[in-house]
Tab-separated table of C-alpha atoms and ligand atoms in Angstrom:
chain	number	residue	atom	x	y	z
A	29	UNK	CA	13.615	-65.607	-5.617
A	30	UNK	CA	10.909	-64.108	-3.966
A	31	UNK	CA	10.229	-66.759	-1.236
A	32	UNK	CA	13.942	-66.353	-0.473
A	33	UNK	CA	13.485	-62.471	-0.375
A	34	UNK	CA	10.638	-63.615	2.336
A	35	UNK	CA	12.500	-65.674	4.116
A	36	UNK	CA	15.477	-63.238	4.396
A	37	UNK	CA	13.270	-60.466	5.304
A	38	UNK	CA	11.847	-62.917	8.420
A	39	UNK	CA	14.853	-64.360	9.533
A	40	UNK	CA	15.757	-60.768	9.476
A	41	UNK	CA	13.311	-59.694	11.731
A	42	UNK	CA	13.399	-62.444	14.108
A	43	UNK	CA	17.011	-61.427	14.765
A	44	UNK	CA	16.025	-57.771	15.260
A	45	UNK	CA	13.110	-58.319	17.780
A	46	UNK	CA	14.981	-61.033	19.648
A	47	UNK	CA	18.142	-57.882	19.521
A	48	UNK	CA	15.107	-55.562	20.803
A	49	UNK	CA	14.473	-57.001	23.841
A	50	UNK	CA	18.266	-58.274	25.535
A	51	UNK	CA	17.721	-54.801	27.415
A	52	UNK	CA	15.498	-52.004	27.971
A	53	UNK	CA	15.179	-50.539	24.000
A	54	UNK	CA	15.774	-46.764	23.212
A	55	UNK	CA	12.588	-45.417	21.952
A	56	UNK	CA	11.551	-44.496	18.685
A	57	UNK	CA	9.355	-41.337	20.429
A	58	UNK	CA	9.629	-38.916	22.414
A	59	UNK	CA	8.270	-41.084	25.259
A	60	UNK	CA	5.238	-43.823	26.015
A	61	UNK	CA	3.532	-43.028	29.208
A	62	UNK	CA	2.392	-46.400	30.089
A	63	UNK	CA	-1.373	-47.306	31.144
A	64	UNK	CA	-3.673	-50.451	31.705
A	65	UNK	CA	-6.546	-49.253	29.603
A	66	UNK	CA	-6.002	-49.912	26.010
A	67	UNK	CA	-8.758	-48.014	24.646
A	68	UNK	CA	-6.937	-45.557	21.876
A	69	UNK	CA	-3.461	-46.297	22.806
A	70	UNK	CA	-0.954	-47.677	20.635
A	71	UNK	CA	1.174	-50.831	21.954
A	72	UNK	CA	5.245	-50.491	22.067
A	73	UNK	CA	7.556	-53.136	23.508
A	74	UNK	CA	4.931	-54.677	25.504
A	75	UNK	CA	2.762	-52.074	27.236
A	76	UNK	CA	0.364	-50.154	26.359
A	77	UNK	CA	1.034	-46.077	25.624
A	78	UNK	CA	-1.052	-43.485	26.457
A	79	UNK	CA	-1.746	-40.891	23.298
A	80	UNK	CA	0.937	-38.929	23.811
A	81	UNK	CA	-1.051	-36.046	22.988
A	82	UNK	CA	-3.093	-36.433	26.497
A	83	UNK	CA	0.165	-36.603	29.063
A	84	UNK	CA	0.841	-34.505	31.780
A	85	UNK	CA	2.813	-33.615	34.257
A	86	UNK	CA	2.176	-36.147	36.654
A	87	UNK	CA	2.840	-38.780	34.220
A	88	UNK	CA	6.660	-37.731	34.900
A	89	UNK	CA	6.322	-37.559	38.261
A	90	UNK	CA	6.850	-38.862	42.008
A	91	UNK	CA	7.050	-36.757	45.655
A	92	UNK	CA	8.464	-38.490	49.028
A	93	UNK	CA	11.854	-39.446	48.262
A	94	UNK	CA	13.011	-36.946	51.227
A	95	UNK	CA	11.318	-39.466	53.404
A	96	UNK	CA	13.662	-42.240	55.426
A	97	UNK	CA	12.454	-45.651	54.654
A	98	UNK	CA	11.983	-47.742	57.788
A	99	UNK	CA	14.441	-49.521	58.513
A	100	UNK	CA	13.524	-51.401	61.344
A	101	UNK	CA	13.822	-55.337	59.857
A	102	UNK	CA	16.471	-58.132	59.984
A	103	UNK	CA	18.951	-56.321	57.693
A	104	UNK	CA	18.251	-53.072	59.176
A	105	UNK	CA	17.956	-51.768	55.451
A	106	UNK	CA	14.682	-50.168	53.469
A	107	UNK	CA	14.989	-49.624	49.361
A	108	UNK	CA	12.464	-46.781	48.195
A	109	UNK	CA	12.201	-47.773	44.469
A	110	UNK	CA	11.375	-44.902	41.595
A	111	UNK	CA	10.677	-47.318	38.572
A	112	UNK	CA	7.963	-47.674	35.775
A	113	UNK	CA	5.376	-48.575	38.550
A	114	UNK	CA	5.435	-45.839	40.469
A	115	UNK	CA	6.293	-43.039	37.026
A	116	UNK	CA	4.413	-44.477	34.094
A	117	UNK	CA	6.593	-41.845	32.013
A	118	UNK	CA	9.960	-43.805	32.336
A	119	UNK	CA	8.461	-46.468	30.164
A	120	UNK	CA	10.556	-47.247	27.822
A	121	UNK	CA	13.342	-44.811	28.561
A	122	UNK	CA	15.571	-47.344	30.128
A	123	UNK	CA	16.374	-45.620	33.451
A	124	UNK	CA	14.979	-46.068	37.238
A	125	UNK	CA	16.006	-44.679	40.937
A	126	UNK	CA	15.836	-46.023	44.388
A	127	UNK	CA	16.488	-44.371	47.750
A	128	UNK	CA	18.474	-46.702	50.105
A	129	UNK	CA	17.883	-46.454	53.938
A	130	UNK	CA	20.639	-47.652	56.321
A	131	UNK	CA	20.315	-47.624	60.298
A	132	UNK	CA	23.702	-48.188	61.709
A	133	UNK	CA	25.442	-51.405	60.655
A	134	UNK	CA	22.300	-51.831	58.838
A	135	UNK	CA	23.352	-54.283	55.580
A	136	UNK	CA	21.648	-53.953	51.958
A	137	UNK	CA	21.956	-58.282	51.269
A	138	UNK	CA	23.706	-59.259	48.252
A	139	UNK	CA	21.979	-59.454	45.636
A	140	UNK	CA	21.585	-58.884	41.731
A	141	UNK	CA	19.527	-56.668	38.998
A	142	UNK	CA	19.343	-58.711	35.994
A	143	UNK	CA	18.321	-55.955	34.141
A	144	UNK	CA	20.338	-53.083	35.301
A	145	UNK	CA	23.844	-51.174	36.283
A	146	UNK	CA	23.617	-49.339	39.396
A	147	UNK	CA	25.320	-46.284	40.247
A	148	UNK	CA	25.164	-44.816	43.552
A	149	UNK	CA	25.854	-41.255	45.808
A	150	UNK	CA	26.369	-41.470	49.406
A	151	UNK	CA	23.922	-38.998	50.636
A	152	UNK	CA	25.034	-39.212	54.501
A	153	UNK	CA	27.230	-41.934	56.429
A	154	UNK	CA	29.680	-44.383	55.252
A	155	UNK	CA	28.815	-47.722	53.504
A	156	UNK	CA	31.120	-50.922	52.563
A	157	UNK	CA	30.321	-51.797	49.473
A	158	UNK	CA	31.186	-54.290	47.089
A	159	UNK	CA	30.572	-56.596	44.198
A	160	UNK	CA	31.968	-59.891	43.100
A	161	UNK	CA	32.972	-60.483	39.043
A	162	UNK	CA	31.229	-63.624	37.688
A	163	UNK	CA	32.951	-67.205	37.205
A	164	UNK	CA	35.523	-68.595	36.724
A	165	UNK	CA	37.447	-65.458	38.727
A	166	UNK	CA	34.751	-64.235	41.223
A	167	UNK	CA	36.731	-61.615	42.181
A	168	UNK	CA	35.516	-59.729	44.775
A	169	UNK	CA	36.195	-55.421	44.335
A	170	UNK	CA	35.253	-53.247	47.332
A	171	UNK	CA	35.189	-49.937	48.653
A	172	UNK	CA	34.280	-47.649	51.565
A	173	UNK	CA	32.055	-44.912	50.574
A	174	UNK	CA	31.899	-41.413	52.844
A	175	UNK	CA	29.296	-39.032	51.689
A	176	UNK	CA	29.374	-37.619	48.439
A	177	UNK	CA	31.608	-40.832	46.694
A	178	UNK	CA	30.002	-42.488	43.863
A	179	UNK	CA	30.271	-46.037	42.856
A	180	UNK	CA	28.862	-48.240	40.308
A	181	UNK	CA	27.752	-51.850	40.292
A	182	UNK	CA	27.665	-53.121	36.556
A	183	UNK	CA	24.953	-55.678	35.368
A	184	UNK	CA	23.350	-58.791	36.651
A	185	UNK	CA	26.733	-58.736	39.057
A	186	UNK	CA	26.012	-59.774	42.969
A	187	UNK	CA	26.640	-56.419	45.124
A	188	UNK	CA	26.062	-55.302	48.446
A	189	UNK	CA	25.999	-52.205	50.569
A	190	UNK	CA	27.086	-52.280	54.382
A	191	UNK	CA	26.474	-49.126	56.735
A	192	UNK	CA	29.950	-49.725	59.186
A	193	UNK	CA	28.866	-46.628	60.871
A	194	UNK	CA	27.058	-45.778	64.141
A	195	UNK	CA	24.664	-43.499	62.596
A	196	UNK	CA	22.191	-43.871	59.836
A	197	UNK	CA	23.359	-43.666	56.148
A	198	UNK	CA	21.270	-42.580	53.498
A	199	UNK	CA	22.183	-43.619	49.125
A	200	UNK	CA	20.441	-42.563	46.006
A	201	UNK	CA	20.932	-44.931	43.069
A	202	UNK	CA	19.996	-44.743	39.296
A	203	UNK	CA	19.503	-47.859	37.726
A	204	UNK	CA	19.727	-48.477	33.738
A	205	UNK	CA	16.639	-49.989	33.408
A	206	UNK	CA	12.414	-49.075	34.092
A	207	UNK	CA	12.486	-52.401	35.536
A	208	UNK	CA	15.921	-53.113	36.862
A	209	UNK	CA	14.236	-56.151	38.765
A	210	UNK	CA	16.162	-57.588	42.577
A	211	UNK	CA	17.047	-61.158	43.012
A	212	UNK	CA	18.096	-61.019	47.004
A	213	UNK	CA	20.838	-64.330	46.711
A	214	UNK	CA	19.613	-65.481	50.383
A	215	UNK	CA	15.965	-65.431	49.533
A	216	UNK	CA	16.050	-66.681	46.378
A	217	UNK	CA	18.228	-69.386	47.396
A	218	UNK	CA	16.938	-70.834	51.097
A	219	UNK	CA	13.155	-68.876	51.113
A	220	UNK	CA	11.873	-70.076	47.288
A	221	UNK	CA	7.968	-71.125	47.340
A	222	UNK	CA	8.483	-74.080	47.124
A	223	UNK	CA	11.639	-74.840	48.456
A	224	UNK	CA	14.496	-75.713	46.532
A	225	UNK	CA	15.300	-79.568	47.714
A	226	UNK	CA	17.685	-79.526	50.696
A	227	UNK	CA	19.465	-82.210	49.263
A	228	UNK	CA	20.276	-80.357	46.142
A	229	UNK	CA	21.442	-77.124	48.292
A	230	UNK	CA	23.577	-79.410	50.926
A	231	UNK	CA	25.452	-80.813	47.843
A	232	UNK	CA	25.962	-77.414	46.017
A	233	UNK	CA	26.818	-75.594	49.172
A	234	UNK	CA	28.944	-78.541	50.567
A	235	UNK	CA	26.819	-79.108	53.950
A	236	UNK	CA	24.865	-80.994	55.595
A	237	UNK	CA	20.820	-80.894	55.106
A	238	UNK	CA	20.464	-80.185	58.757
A	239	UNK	CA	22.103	-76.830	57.987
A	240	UNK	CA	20.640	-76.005	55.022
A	241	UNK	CA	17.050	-77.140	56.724
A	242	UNK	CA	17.658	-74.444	59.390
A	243	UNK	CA	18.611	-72.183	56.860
A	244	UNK	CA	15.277	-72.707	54.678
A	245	UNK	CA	13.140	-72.338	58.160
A	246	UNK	CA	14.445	-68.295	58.550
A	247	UNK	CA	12.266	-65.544	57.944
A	248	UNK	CA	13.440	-64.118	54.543
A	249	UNK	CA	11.885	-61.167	53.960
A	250	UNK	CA	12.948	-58.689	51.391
A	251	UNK	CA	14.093	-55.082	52.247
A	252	UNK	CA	12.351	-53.651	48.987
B	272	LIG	C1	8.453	-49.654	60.919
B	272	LIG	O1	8.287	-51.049	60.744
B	272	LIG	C2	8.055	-51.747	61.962
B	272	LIG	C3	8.094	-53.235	61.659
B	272	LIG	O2	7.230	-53.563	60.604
B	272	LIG	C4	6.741	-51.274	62.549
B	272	LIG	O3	6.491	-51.954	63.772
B	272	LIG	C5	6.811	-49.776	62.803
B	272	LIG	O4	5.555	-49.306	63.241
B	272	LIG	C6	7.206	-49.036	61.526
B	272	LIG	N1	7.458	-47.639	61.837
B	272	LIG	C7	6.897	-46.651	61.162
B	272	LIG	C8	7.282	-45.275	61.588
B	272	LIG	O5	6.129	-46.834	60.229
């Protein structure tokens, strides 16, 4: 009886820690400002806390989102990123912010956060914007956005933002996650270290390796 009470209890337990981390958890305290030094901190979901008793103000807090991100790359696009590295007081609270940059016609690639929905102001301009639903429909939903419209990109779903306008656009976007996390879909696809085989991209993208070989030699940088 008791060695099934055990094993009850454990299998129990396993469920509920495997349950705790399938997204960002809501805390059991008021907050966990997150450090590197573990001397006399206490350790929740995965970081270290500092003694809650010592935080301050700063802990909560970032300056220099008024300031444009340059935008002068290949996609013409910058993302300013507010998360748990730069405000050690979000950790654990499950939410995050970014500042998007646009010079015209500048294009923010598709790509995904596995950990996060996205929802997102128009601050100034006017910005395509779209995501596709996942298989078997991958249905594509879009919208143009004029300053002040709000739209939201739900989990792990490929998106994209697309200034169509002749002057700069400027986006604020809060994110359900510390860590929402990017994959850019171009990058990870045709710039991974190492590469993925071409032969394995030319079959699952129905082209020849000389393409997808010109495709792997482009400069893929990242806009965030
Ligand atoms: C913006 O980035 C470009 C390319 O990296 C660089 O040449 C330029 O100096 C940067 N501009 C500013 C204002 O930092």
């Amino acid at each position: 009886m008791a060695a099934a009470q055990v094993l009850a209890v454990s299998i129990l337990l396993a469920l509920a820690s495997s349950l705790a981390f399938a997204s960002d958890p809501s805390p059991l305290q008021d907050f966990c400002v997150a450090i590197k030094d573990p001397k006399a901190a206490v350790l929740v979901n995965g970081k270290f806390c500092k003694n809650p008793k010592l935080a301050k103000a700063k802990d909560f807090f970032f300056s220099g989102l008024h300031k444009p991100g340059n935008t002068s790359n290949p996609v013409g696009s910058k993302v300013t990123a507010v998360n748990v590295e730069q405000i050690p007081g979000l950790n654990t609270l499950g939410i995050s912010l970014a500042r998007i940059d646009f010079a015209p016609y500048g294009l923010n690639p598709p790509h995904t956060h596995p950990r996060a929905t996205e929802i997102l102001v128009v601050l100034e301009g006017t910005l395509y914007v779209g995501f596709a639903t996942s298989n078997p429909d991958n249905r594509l939903i879009t919208k143009t956005l004029n300053k002040g419209d709000v739209f939201v990109f739900p989990v792990g779903l490929i998106h994209f933002q697309f200034n169509t306008g002749e002057t700069n656009a400027v986006a604020l976007a809060g994110l359900s996650s510390q860590n929402p996390g990017v994959i850019t879909i171009a990058n990870a696809v045709f710039g991974s270290k190492p590469p993925i085989r071409d032969d394995v991209l030319a079959r699952a993208f129905r082209v020849d390796t000389k393409l997808i070989d010109n495709l792997q030699a482009q400069f893929w940088m990242d806009n965030n």
